[in-house]
Coordinates of C-alpha atoms in Angstrom, one line a residue:
Chain A
M1 CA -25.2 78.4 -51.1
L2 CA -26.8 75.9 -48.6
G3 CA -23.6 76.2 -46.7
L4 CA -22.0 73.4 -48.6
S5 CA -18.2 73.4 -49.0
G6 CA -16.6 72.9 -52.4
Y7 CA -15.6 69.4 -51.3
E8 CA -19.1 68.4 -50.3
I9 CA -20.5 69.8 -53.6
S10 CA -18.1 67.6 -55.6
L11 CA -19.0 64.6 -53.4
I12 CA -22.7 65.1 -54.1
T13 CA -22.0 65.6 -57.8
S14 CA -20.1 62.4 -58.2
M15 CA -22.7 60.6 -56.2
G16 CA -25.4 61.9 -58.6
I17 CA -23.5 60.8 -61.6
A18 CA -22.9 57.3 -60.1
V19 CA -26.7 57.0 -59.4
I20 CA -27.6 57.8 -63.1
F21 CA -24.9 55.4 -64.4
A22 CA -26.0 52.6 -62.0
L23 CA -29.7 53.1 -62.9
S24 CA -28.8 53.0 -66.6
L25 CA -27.4 49.5 -66.1
N26 CA -30.3 48.6 -63.9
L27 CA -32.6 49.1 -66.9
I28 CA -30.7 46.4 -68.9
T29 CA -29.5 44.0 -66.2
G30 CA -32.1 44.7 -63.4
F31 CA -35.3 45.1 -65.4
C32 CA -34.6 43.1 -68.5
G33 CA -32.2 40.5 -67.0
Q34 CA -29.5 40.9 -69.6
I35 CA -26.1 40.8 -67.9
S36 CA -23.7 43.4 -69.3
L37 CA -20.0 43.3 -68.3
G38 CA -19.0 46.1 -70.6
H39 CA -21.3 48.9 -69.6
A40 CA -18.5 51.4 -68.9
A41 CA -17.9 51.5 -72.7
F42 CA -21.1 53.4 -73.2
Y43 CA -20.3 55.7 -70.3
G44 CA -17.0 56.3 -72.1
I45 CA -18.7 56.9 -75.5
G46 CA -20.9 59.5 -73.8
A47 CA -17.9 61.1 -72.1
Y48 CA -15.7 61.2 -75.3
T49 CA -18.6 62.5 -77.5
S50 CA -19.5 65.4 -75.2
A51 CA -15.8 66.2 -74.6
M52 CA -15.0 66.3 -78.3
L53 CA -18.1 68.3 -79.2
T54 CA -17.6 71.0 -76.6
K55 CA -13.9 71.2 -77.3
A56 CA -14.9 71.9 -81.0
G57 CA -16.8 74.9 -79.7
M58 CA -20.3 73.4 -79.3
P59 CA -22.4 74.5 -76.3
F60 CA -22.6 72.3 -73.3
G61 CA -26.2 71.3 -74.0
V62 CA -25.3 70.1 -77.5
G63 CA -22.5 68.0 -75.9
L64 CA -24.9 66.3 -73.5
L65 CA -27.5 65.7 -76.3
G66 CA -24.8 64.4 -78.6
A67 CA -23.5 62.0 -75.9
V68 CA -27.0 60.6 -75.3
I69 CA -27.7 60.1 -79.1
V70 CA -24.3 58.6 -80.0
A71 CA -24.2 56.3 -77.0
G72 CA -27.8 55.2 -77.7
L73 CA -27.2 54.6 -81.4
I74 CA -24.0 52.6 -80.8
G75 CA -25.9 50.8 -78.1
I76 CA -28.7 49.9 -80.6
F77 CA -26.1 48.8 -83.1
I78 CA -24.3 46.6 -80.6
G79 CA -27.6 45.4 -79.2
I80 CA -28.7 44.2 -82.6
A81 CA -25.5 42.3 -83.0
S82 CA -25.0 40.9 -79.4
L83 CA -28.5 40.2 -78.3
R84 CA -28.5 37.3 -80.7
V85 CA -26.4 35.5 -78.1
R86 CA -27.9 34.7 -74.7
H87 CA -27.0 34.4 -71.1
D88 CA -23.4 33.6 -70.5
F89 CA -22.5 34.2 -74.2
L90 CA -24.0 37.7 -73.8
A91 CA -22.1 38.4 -70.7
I92 CA -18.8 37.6 -72.4
T93 CA -19.7 39.4 -75.6
T94 CA -20.5 42.6 -73.7
M95 CA -17.2 42.2 -71.8
G96 CA -15.5 41.9 -75.3
V97 CA -17.2 45.2 -76.3
G98 CA -15.7 46.9 -73.3
F99 CA -12.2 45.7 -74.2
L100 CA -12.7 46.6 -77.8
F101 CA -13.8 50.1 -76.8
I102 CA -10.7 50.9 -74.7
G103 CA -8.5 49.1 -77.3
I104 CA -9.8 51.4 -80.1
M105 CA -9.6 54.6 -77.9
R106 CA -6.0 53.8 -76.9
Q107 CA -4.9 53.8 -80.6
W108 CA -7.1 56.5 -81.9
D109 CA -5.0 59.7 -82.1
L110 CA -8.0 62.0 -82.9
V111 CA -9.3 61.5 -79.3
G112 CA -5.8 61.7 -77.7
G113 CA -4.9 57.9 -77.7
E114 CA -3.4 56.8 -74.4
M115 CA -3.1 60.4 -73.3
G116 CA -6.8 61.0 -73.3
V117 CA -8.6 64.3 -73.6
S118 CA -7.7 67.1 -71.2
S119 CA -9.0 70.6 -70.5
I120 CA -12.6 69.7 -71.3
P121 CA -14.7 72.8 -71.0
G122 CA -16.9 73.1 -67.9
S123 CA -20.6 73.3 -67.9
G124 CA -20.6 77.1 -67.4
L125 CA -23.1 76.7 -64.5
G126 CA -20.6 77.0 -61.7
K127 CA -19.9 74.2 -59.2
S128 CA -23.2 74.3 -57.3
G129 CA -25.2 74.9 -60.5
F130 CA -23.6 71.8 -62.0
M131 CA -24.4 69.8 -58.9
F132 CA -28.1 70.9 -59.2
L133 CA -28.1 69.9 -62.8
V134 CA -26.7 66.5 -62.0
L135 CA -29.2 66.0 -59.1
G136 CA -32.0 67.1 -61.5
F137 CA -31.0 64.5 -64.0
G138 CA -30.7 62.0 -61.2
V139 CA -34.2 62.6 -59.9
L140 CA -35.6 62.4 -63.5
T141 CA -33.8 59.1 -64.0
V142 CA -35.3 57.7 -60.8
L143 CA -38.8 58.9 -61.8
F144 CA -38.3 57.4 -65.3
S145 CA -37.1 54.1 -63.8
L146 CA -40.1 53.9 -61.4
H147 CA -42.5 54.8 -64.2
L148 CA -41.0 52.3 -66.5
K149 CA -41.1 49.5 -63.9
R150 CA -44.9 49.9 -63.6
S151 CA -45.6 50.3 -67.3
W152 CA -46.6 47.6 -69.8
M153 CA -43.0 47.6 -71.0
G154 CA -41.7 47.1 -67.5
Y155 CA -43.9 44.0 -67.1
A156 CA -42.6 42.7 -70.4
F157 CA -39.0 43.2 -69.2
D158 CA -39.9 41.4 -66.1
A159 CA -41.3 38.4 -68.0
I160 CA -38.2 38.3 -70.2
A161 CA -35.8 38.5 -67.2
D162 CA -37.8 35.7 -65.6
D163 CA -37.9 33.3 -68.4
E164 CA -37.2 34.3 -72.0
D165 CA -38.7 31.3 -73.7
T166 CA -42.0 31.5 -71.8
A167 CA -42.2 35.2 -72.6
R168 CA -41.7 34.4 -76.3
V169 CA -44.4 31.7 -76.1
V170 CA -47.0 34.1 -74.7
G171 CA -46.4 36.3 -77.7
L172 CA -43.9 39.0 -76.5
N173 CA -41.5 40.2 -79.1
V174 CA -38.6 39.5 -77.0
S175 CA -35.8 40.9 -79.2
H176 CA -37.7 44.2 -79.6
Y177 CA -38.0 44.6 -75.8
K178 CA -34.4 43.6 -75.2
L179 CA -33.3 46.1 -77.8
A180 CA -35.4 48.8 -76.2
A181 CA -33.9 48.2 -72.8
F182 CA -30.4 48.2 -74.3
A183 CA -31.1 51.5 -76.2
M184 CA -32.4 53.3 -73.1
G185 CA -29.7 51.9 -70.8
T186 CA -26.9 52.8 -73.1
A187 CA -28.3 56.3 -73.9
L188 CA -28.6 57.0 -70.2
A189 CA -25.1 55.7 -69.6
G190 CA -24.0 58.2 -72.3
L191 CA -25.6 61.0 -70.3
A192 CA -23.8 59.9 -67.1
G193 CA -20.6 59.7 -69.0
A194 CA -20.9 63.2 -70.5
L195 CA -21.7 64.6 -67.0
Y196 CA -18.6 62.8 -65.7
A197 CA -16.4 64.3 -68.5
H198 CA -17.5 67.9 -67.7
N199 CA -17.1 67.2 -64.0
V200 CA -13.5 65.9 -63.9
R201 CA -12.5 67.8 -67.1
F202 CA -10.0 65.0 -68.1
I203 CA -10.7 61.6 -69.5
D204 CA -8.5 58.7 -70.8
P205 CA -9.3 55.2 -72.0
E206 CA -8.4 53.7 -68.5
S207 CA -11.3 55.6 -66.9
F208 CA -13.8 53.3 -68.7
G209 CA -12.2 49.9 -68.4
F210 CA -13.3 46.6 -67.0
V211 CA -13.0 47.8 -63.4
E212 CA -15.5 50.5 -64.1
S213 CA -17.9 48.0 -65.7
I214 CA -17.6 45.8 -62.6
T215 CA -17.9 48.7 -60.2
V216 CA -21.2 49.8 -61.7
L217 CA -22.4 46.2 -61.9
S218 CA -21.6 45.8 -58.2
M219 CA -23.7 48.9 -57.4
V220 CA -26.7 47.3 -59.2
V221 CA -26.1 43.9 -57.6
I222 CA -25.4 45.1 -54.1
G223 CA -28.4 47.4 -54.2
G224 CA -30.6 44.6 -55.4
I225 CA -31.0 43.7 -59.1
G226 CA -34.0 45.5 -60.4
S227 CA -34.8 47.5 -57.3
V228 CA -34.7 51.3 -58.0
F229 CA -34.2 52.5 -54.5
G230 CA -31.8 49.7 -53.6
V231 CA -29.6 50.6 -56.6
V232 CA -29.8 54.4 -55.8
F233 CA -28.7 53.7 -52.3
A234 CA -25.9 51.4 -53.2
A235 CA -24.6 53.7 -56.0
A236 CA -24.6 56.7 -53.6
V237 CA -22.8 54.9 -50.8
L238 CA -20.3 53.0 -52.9
S239 CA -19.4 56.0 -55.0
V240 CA -18.4 58.2 -52.1
L241 CA -17.2 55.7 -49.6
P242 CA -13.7 55.5 -51.1
L243 CA -13.5 59.4 -51.4
W244 CA -14.7 59.8 -47.8
I245 CA -12.5 57.4 -46.0
Q246 CA -8.9 57.5 -47.3
F247 CA -8.2 54.1 -45.7
I248 CA -10.9 52.5 -47.9
D249 CA -9.4 53.9 -51.1
E250 CA -6.4 51.6 -50.7
Y251 CA -8.7 48.6 -50.2
K252 CA -11.5 49.8 -52.4
L253 CA -11.3 46.9 -54.8
L254 CA -11.0 44.4 -52.0
L255 CA -14.1 45.9 -50.5
Y256 CA -16.0 45.8 -53.8
G257 CA -14.9 42.3 -54.6
G258 CA -15.6 41.0 -51.1
L259 CA -19.1 42.7 -51.0
L260 CA -20.0 41.4 -54.5
F261 CA -19.0 37.9 -53.4
A262 CA -20.7 38.0 -50.0
M263 CA -23.9 39.5 -51.4
M264 CA -24.2 36.8 -54.1
R265 CA -23.2 34.0 -51.7
F266 CA -25.5 35.0 -48.9
S267 CA -28.2 37.3 -50.3
P268 CA -28.5 37.2 -54.1
G269 CA -31.4 39.7 -53.8
G270 CA -28.9 42.4 -52.7
L271 CA -29.7 45.0 -50.0
A272 CA -33.3 45.3 -51.3
G273 CA -33.8 41.6 -50.9
L274 CA -32.3 41.7 -47.4
V275 CA -34.7 44.5 -46.4
K276 CA -37.6 42.6 -47.8
Q277 CA -36.6 39.5 -45.9
I278 CA -36.3 41.5 -42.6
L279 CA -39.7 43.1 -43.2
R280 CA -41.3 39.8 -44.0
H281 CA -39.7 38.4 -40.8
I282 CA -41.2 41.2 -38.7
S283 CA -44.6 41.1 -40.2
S284 CA -44.8 37.3 -39.8
R285 CA -43.8 37.7 -36.2
K286 CA -46.5 40.3 -35.8
S287 CA -49.2 38.0 -37.3
L288 CA -48.0 35.2 -35.1
Q289 CA -48.4 37.5 -32.1
K290 CA -51.9 38.2 -33.2
L291 CA -52.7 34.6 -33.5
S292 CA -51.4 33.8 -30.1
G293 CA -53.5 36.5 -28.6
G294 CA -50.8 39.1 -28.2
T295 CA -48.5 37.1 -25.9
K296 CA -44.9 37.5 -26.7
I297 CA -43.3 34.5 -28.4
Chain B
M1 CA 11.6 33.5 -91.0
L2 CA 9.3 36.1 -89.4
Y3 CA 6.2 34.0 -90.2
V4 CA 7.6 30.9 -88.5
E5 CA 8.8 32.8 -85.5
L6 CA 5.4 34.5 -85.1
L7 CA 3.7 31.1 -85.5
A8 CA 5.9 29.6 -82.8
Q9 CA 5.3 32.6 -80.4
G10 CA 1.6 32.3 -81.1
L11 CA 1.6 28.6 -80.3
V12 CA 3.5 29.1 -77.0
Q13 CA 1.0 31.8 -76.0
G14 CA -1.8 29.6 -77.2
S15 CA -0.6 26.7 -75.1
I16 CA -0.8 28.9 -72.0
Y17 CA -4.3 30.0 -72.9
A18 CA -5.2 26.3 -73.4
L19 CA -4.0 25.3 -70.0
V20 CA -6.0 28.0 -68.3
A21 CA -9.1 27.6 -70.5
V22 CA -9.4 23.8 -70.2
G23 CA -10.2 24.0 -66.5
L24 CA -12.6 26.8 -67.2
T25 CA -14.5 24.9 -69.8
L26 CA -14.6 21.7 -67.7
V27 CA -16.3 23.7 -64.9
Y28 CA -18.7 25.2 -67.4
G29 CA -19.6 21.8 -68.8
L30 CA -20.3 20.4 -65.4
L31 CA -21.9 23.3 -63.5
R32 CA -22.8 26.0 -66.1
I33 CA -20.7 28.5 -64.1
L34 CA -18.4 31.0 -65.7
H35 CA -15.6 30.5 -63.2
V36 CA -13.8 33.8 -63.4
A37 CA -11.9 33.2 -60.1
H38 CA -10.1 30.4 -62.0
A39 CA -7.6 33.1 -63.1
G40 CA -7.0 33.9 -59.5
L41 CA -5.9 30.3 -59.0
F42 CA -3.6 30.7 -62.1
T43 CA -1.9 33.7 -60.4
L44 CA -1.6 31.8 -57.1
G45 CA 0.1 29.0 -59.1
G46 CA 2.7 31.5 -60.3
Y47 CA 3.3 32.8 -56.8
I48 CA 3.8 29.4 -55.3
G49 CA 6.0 28.4 -58.2
V50 CA 8.4 31.3 -57.7
L51 CA 8.4 31.1 -53.9
V52 CA 9.1 27.4 -53.8
T53 CA 11.8 27.6 -56.5
N54 CA 13.5 30.4 -54.7
A55 CA 13.3 28.5 -51.4
T56 CA 14.4 25.0 -52.6
G57 CA 16.1 25.7 -56.0
S58 CA 14.0 23.0 -57.7
L59 CA 11.5 24.0 -60.4
L60 CA 10.1 20.5 -60.6
L61 CA 9.3 20.5 -56.9
A62 CA 7.7 23.9 -57.2
L63 CA 5.5 22.7 -60.1
V64 CA 4.3 19.7 -58.0
V65 CA 3.6 21.8 -54.9
S66 CA 1.9 24.5 -56.9
M67 CA -0.4 21.9 -58.6
L68 CA -1.3 20.3 -55.4
V69 CA -2.0 23.4 -53.4
V70 CA -3.9 25.2 -56.1
G71 CA -5.8 22.0 -57.0
L72 CA -7.0 21.6 -53.4
L73 CA -7.9 25.3 -53.2
G74 CA -10.0 24.9 -56.4
M75 CA -11.9 22.1 -54.6
A76 CA -12.4 24.3 -51.6
I77 CA -13.7 27.1 -53.8
Y78 CA -16.3 24.7 -55.3
R79 CA -17.3 23.5 -51.9
L80 CA -17.5 26.8 -50.1
C81 CA -18.5 29.2 -52.9
Y82 CA -20.3 27.5 -55.7
Q83 CA -22.1 24.5 -54.2
P84 CA -24.4 26.6 -52.0
I85 CA -25.6 28.8 -54.9
L86 CA -26.0 26.2 -57.7
D87 CA -29.8 26.5 -57.8
K88 CA -29.7 30.3 -58.1
P89 CA -29.9 32.1 -61.5
P90 CA -26.7 31.8 -63.5
Y91 CA -25.7 35.5 -63.0
V92 CA -25.4 34.9 -59.2
A93 CA -22.5 32.5 -59.5
L94 CA -20.9 34.7 -62.3
I95 CA -21.0 37.8 -60.2
A96 CA -19.9 35.9 -57.0
S97 CA -17.0 34.6 -59.0
I98 CA -16.0 38.0 -60.3
G99 CA -16.1 39.3 -56.8
L100 CA -14.0 36.5 -55.5
F101 CA -11.4 37.0 -58.3
I102 CA -11.1 40.8 -57.5
A103 CA -10.7 40.0 -53.8
M104 CA -8.1 37.3 -54.6
E105 CA -6.0 39.8 -56.7
E106 CA -6.2 42.3 -53.9
I107 CA -5.1 39.7 -51.3
Y108 CA -2.1 38.9 -53.4
R109 CA -1.3 42.6 -53.7
I110 CA -1.5 43.0 -49.9
A111 CA 0.4 39.8 -49.1
F112 CA 3.2 39.9 -51.7
G113 CA 3.4 43.6 -52.6
P114 CA 2.1 45.5 -55.6
Y115 CA 5.3 45.1 -57.8
G116 CA 5.4 41.3 -57.9
I117 CA 8.2 38.8 -57.2
S118 CA 10.8 37.2 -59.5
Y119 CA 13.0 34.1 -59.6
Q120 CA 16.4 34.7 -58.0
N121 CA 18.0 32.4 -60.5
P122 CA 15.5 32.2 -63.4
P123 CA 15.6 28.6 -64.7
L124 CA 15.4 27.5 -68.4
Q125 CA 16.7 30.8 -69.8
D126 CA 19.1 29.2 -72.3
V127 CA 18.5 29.8 -76.0
V128 CA 18.0 26.9 -78.4
Y129 CA 17.7 26.8 -82.2
I130 CA 14.9 24.7 -83.7
F131 CA 13.9 24.8 -87.4
G132 CA 16.0 27.9 -87.9
I133 CA 14.4 30.0 -85.3
T134 CA 15.6 30.9 -81.8
L135 CA 13.5 30.0 -78.8
R136 CA 14.2 30.2 -75.1
L137 CA 14.3 26.8 -73.3
G138 CA 11.3 28.0 -71.2
E139 CA 9.2 28.5 -74.3
V140 CA 10.0 25.0 -75.5
A141 CA 9.1 23.7 -72.0
V142 CA 5.8 25.5 -72.2
G143 CA 4.9 23.9 -75.6
V144 CA 6.1 20.4 -74.7
G145 CA 4.7 20.6 -71.1
T146 CA 1.3 21.5 -72.5
L147 CA 1.4 18.7 -75.0
V148 CA 2.3 16.2 -72.4
L149 CA -0.4 17.4 -69.9
I150 CA -3.2 17.6 -72.4
G151 CA -2.1 14.2 -73.9
A152 CA -2.2 12.7 -70.4
L153 CA -5.6 14.2 -69.8
A154 CA -6.9 12.8 -73.1
L155 CA -5.5 9.3 -72.2
F156 CA -7.0 9.5 -68.7
S157 CA -10.4 10.6 -70.0
T158 CA -10.7 8.0 -72.8
K159 CA -8.8 5.0 -71.5
T160 CA -9.8 4.8 -67.8
R161 CA -13.1 3.9 -66.3
F162 CA -13.2 7.0 -64.2
G163 CA -12.3 9.1 -67.2
T164 CA -15.3 7.8 -69.1
V165 CA -17.5 8.5 -66.1
W166 CA -16.1 12.0 -66.0
R167 CA -16.7 12.7 -69.7
A168 CA -20.2 11.4 -69.5
T169 CA -20.9 13.7 -66.5
V170 CA -19.5 16.7 -68.3
T171 CA -21.6 16.0 -71.4
D172 CA -24.8 15.4 -69.5
P173 CA -24.7 15.7 -65.7
K174 CA -28.4 14.7 -65.2
M175 CA -28.1 11.6 -67.3
A176 CA -24.9 10.5 -65.6
E177 CA -26.5 11.0 -62.2
S178 CA -29.4 8.8 -63.2
F179 CA -26.9 6.1 -64.1
G180 CA -25.6 6.1 -60.6
V181 CA -22.6 8.4 -60.9
D182 CA -21.4 10.0 -57.7
I183 CA -21.7 13.5 -59.2
I184 CA -20.1 15.3 -56.2
K185 CA -17.0 13.2 -56.5
V186 CA -16.8 14.0 -60.2
R187 CA -17.1 17.7 -59.4
Y188 CA -14.3 17.6 -56.9
L189 CA -12.0 15.8 -59.4
N190 CA -13.0 18.3 -62.0
F191 CA -12.0 21.3 -59.9
F192 CA -8.8 19.6 -58.8
I193 CA -7.6 18.8 -62.3
G194 CA -8.7 22.1 -63.8
S195 CA -7.1 24.2 -61.1
A196 CA -3.9 22.2 -61.2
L197 CA -3.6 22.8 -64.9
A198 CA -4.1 26.6 -64.2
A199 CA -1.3 26.4 -61.7
V200 CA 1.0 24.9 -64.3
A201 CA 0.1 27.8 -66.6
G202 CA 0.8 30.2 -63.8
V203 CA 4.3 28.7 -63.1
M204 CA 5.1 28.8 -66.9
V205 CA 4.0 32.4 -67.3
A206 CA 6.1 33.3 -64.3
L207 CA 9.0 31.5 -66.1
L208 CA 8.5 33.3 -69.4
N209 CA 8.2 36.8 -67.9
N210 CA 10.3 36.1 -64.8
L211 CA 7.7 38.0 -62.9
V212 CA 4.6 37.3 -60.9
E213 CA 2.3 40.2 -60.2
P214 CA -1.0 40.5 -58.4
T215 CA -2.8 41.4 -61.7
M216 CA -1.2 38.8 -63.9
G217 CA -4.5 36.8 -64.0
S218 CA -6.6 39.7 -65.3
V219 CA -5.8 39.3 -69.0
P220 CA -5.8 35.5 -69.1
S221 CA -9.0 35.5 -67.2
Y222 CA -10.9 37.5 -69.8
K223 CA -9.1 35.8 -72.7
A224 CA -9.9 32.4 -71.3
L225 CA -13.6 33.4 -71.1
A226 CA -13.5 34.5 -74.7
I227 CA -11.7 31.2 -75.6
I228 CA -14.3 28.9 -74.0
V229 CA -17.1 30.9 -75.6
L230 CA -15.3 30.5 -79.0
G231 CA -14.8 26.8 -78.3
G232 CA -18.5 26.4 -77.7
L233 CA -18.7 26.5 -73.9
G234 CA -18.0 23.1 -72.2
D235 CA -16.4 21.6 -75.3
V236 CA -12.8 20.6 -74.5
R237 CA -11.7 20.0 -78.1
G238 CA -13.2 23.2 -79.3
T239 CA -11.5 25.0 -76.4
L240 CA -8.0 23.7 -77.3
I241 CA -8.4 24.7 -80.9
A242 CA -9.7 28.1 -80.0
A243 CA -6.9 28.7 -77.6
L244 CA -4.2 27.9 -80.1
A245 CA -6.0 29.8 -82.8
L246 CA -6.3 32.9 -80.6
G247 CA -2.6 32.7 -79.7
V248 CA -1.6 32.6 -83.4
I249 CA -4.1 35.3 -84.4
E250 CA -2.9 37.6 -81.7
A251 CA 0.8 37.1 -82.7
Y252 CA 0.1 38.0 -86.4
G253 CA -2.5 40.6 -85.5
T254 CA -0.2 42.6 -83.3
I255 CA 2.2 42.9 -86.3
Y256 CA -0.4 43.8 -88.9
L257 CA -3.2 45.5 -86.9
G258 CA -1.1 46.9 -84.1
N259 CA -1.6 50.5 -85.2
Y260 CA -5.4 50.3 -84.9
L261 CA -6.0 47.8 -82.1
D262 CA -4.0 46.5 -79.2
R263 CA -3.5 42.8 -78.5
D264 CA -6.5 42.4 -76.2
A265 CA -8.8 44.3 -78.5
I266 CA -7.8 42.0 -81.4
A267 CA -8.7 38.9 -79.3
F268 CA -12.2 40.4 -78.5
A269 CA -12.8 41.7 -82.0
F270 CA -12.1 38.1 -83.2
L271 CA -14.5 36.8 -80.5
I272 CA -17.3 39.1 -81.5
L273 CA -16.8 38.4 -85.2
V274 CA -17.0 34.7 -84.7
L275 CA -20.1 35.0 -82.5
M276 CA -21.9 37.1 -85.1
V277 CA -21.5 34.3 -87.6
R278 CA -21.7 31.4 -85.2
P279 CA -23.6 32.3 -82.0
Q280 CA -23.0 28.8 -80.7
G281 CA -19.2 29.0 -80.9
L282 CA -16.7 27.6 -83.4
L283 CA -17.5 23.9 -83.0
G284 CA -20.7 24.1 -81.0
R285 CA -23.9 22.7 -82.3
A286 CA -26.9 25.0 -82.7

C-alpha cells in the first residue's frame, strides 16, 4: 500500500505517536504554562491500562478508551493535589510523580514488576492500518489543539500562562482552567501511551522514566512552547532522527541535551520563535525598502 | 542495634544530600533558578577526585583540586549559561539547566567510558567500631567532613562581614543591591562555594562506592531538588534538616516499605505528602 516498506511504516507510526504525546504536554505546558517534568507517567498509565485490558481479553477499542479514561482520571486526581503548588514547586512535584509511578510499577507484581508486560495483543488492523489509525488520531489532536487555542478556554490558558495573579484578579477561575488543561493533557498522553503499547507490544517501567519525560518536554520546548505546528515538527523530527541515523542513537541524549540548552540559551521561543523572528526580519526589511523608494539597502 | 545502624547509615546518606543540596538552595535563593546542572558538577567532582588520587596517591590533594576546579566551573556556568537568561521566564533557565546536565553526563560517558572509574587503592576502607556499630572509616569521614564544612560555612556567613553581605543578598537580592552590595561578586562567590561543596560530595560518594560513573549525578540531582523544595526553597537551615531527614527516612523506609516502593519512590512520596500539607515546604513561611 502506497509503496511504503515495513520500516517506513513503523517510522511514521512512531512519529505519529510522538506527535500526539508532545501535543498532550503542549496543552499543559505550552497553552497553560504549567511545567510538568513527569508527563511520561501518564503515557505509562495509558500504556499499562490498555495492555492489561487487552491482555484480559477486551477488544482493542476498549483498551484505548480505558487508557484515556484512567490516565485522565489519575491526571485530575494528581492535578487537584499538585496544582496547589506553583511554578518551581509544581515542576518538582510532577517530577516526583514520575518517579513515584515507576517506583510503584517496579514493585507491582500484577503488572509484571521490573519485567514489564510482554506479548501485548496488536491492534488487529495490520501494520499499515495501525499507521493510518495513529495518523488519524494525530490529525484529530492537531485540529483539537488549534481549535482549543482559539477558543475562550485557550485565551484563558494564555492569560494564566502569562501571569496567574492578574488572571485571577480579572475574575478567571484559575484552578478550574489549570485542572481542565491537566485533565485533557493527561488523557491525551494516555491515548498516546496506549498506541505505543500496541505498537511495540512490550512495556516495562523504564520505558516511562525521567528521560522520557525530558524527551517529550524537549520536543515541546524545541518546537516552541505553545506553538502547535512547531511542536508537531519538533516531535516528528526528534522522534525519528535517532532511528534514522544510527550514529545519532549513540549520541541521542547529548543531542537532546545540547539542543535543549542551546534553544533556551539563544532562542527561548523555540523553532517557532526563530521562524517568527526571521519572518519579522524579512518583513521589516521589505517595509524599509518601500520607505526608501525600492532601492536596496 | 539495627535501629542505630539504620540511623547512622541514614545520617551518612543525609550528609551527602546536604552537601549537594546546600549549593542548590543557595543558587535558588539568589537567582530563583533550579540549577539541575549542579549534579553534573557533583559528578565531575567525583571524577577529579578519583583521577587525582590515582595519579598522586593523596586523597587530600584530590579533594582540594576537585573543589577548586569544580568551583571555578560553577562560576563559569553562571557567567556563560545563566546570566544571559536571568530576565526570561523561570522555565527557560530550568530547561536550559536540564539540557546542560544531560549533555554533561553524556560528555563524561564519552570522555571516561560508560562503566566508570575506580580508585586503584581505595583509601579509608578500614572498619571502626563506634557506639557498638560498625562503620567504615569513609563513612565516618563523610559525617565528620560534612559537619566541619557546614560549620565553617555557618561561621563564615555569620561572623564575617562578607558573610553577612552574602546572607543579606540571598534573603533579599533587590534590597541588598539598593544598599550598595556588588551583587555580581556575591553571585560568583555563591556559585564557587556551592559547586565546591558539591565536589566534596562527589569525592565522598566515589569513596563510599569506590566507583564514579557518568550517571552518578542523576539520583542526587532529583533528590536534591526534592530536598530544597522540602526545605522551603532558598532556606539553608531548612535544606540541611530536610537532607538529614530524607536520608534517615529512606534508610528506614527501604526496610519497612521496600516491598511496595523503591528508595527513590519513597523519597518522592515523602516530598509529595509534605507538599500536600505544607505547600511552602517544611520550614517555609506561607
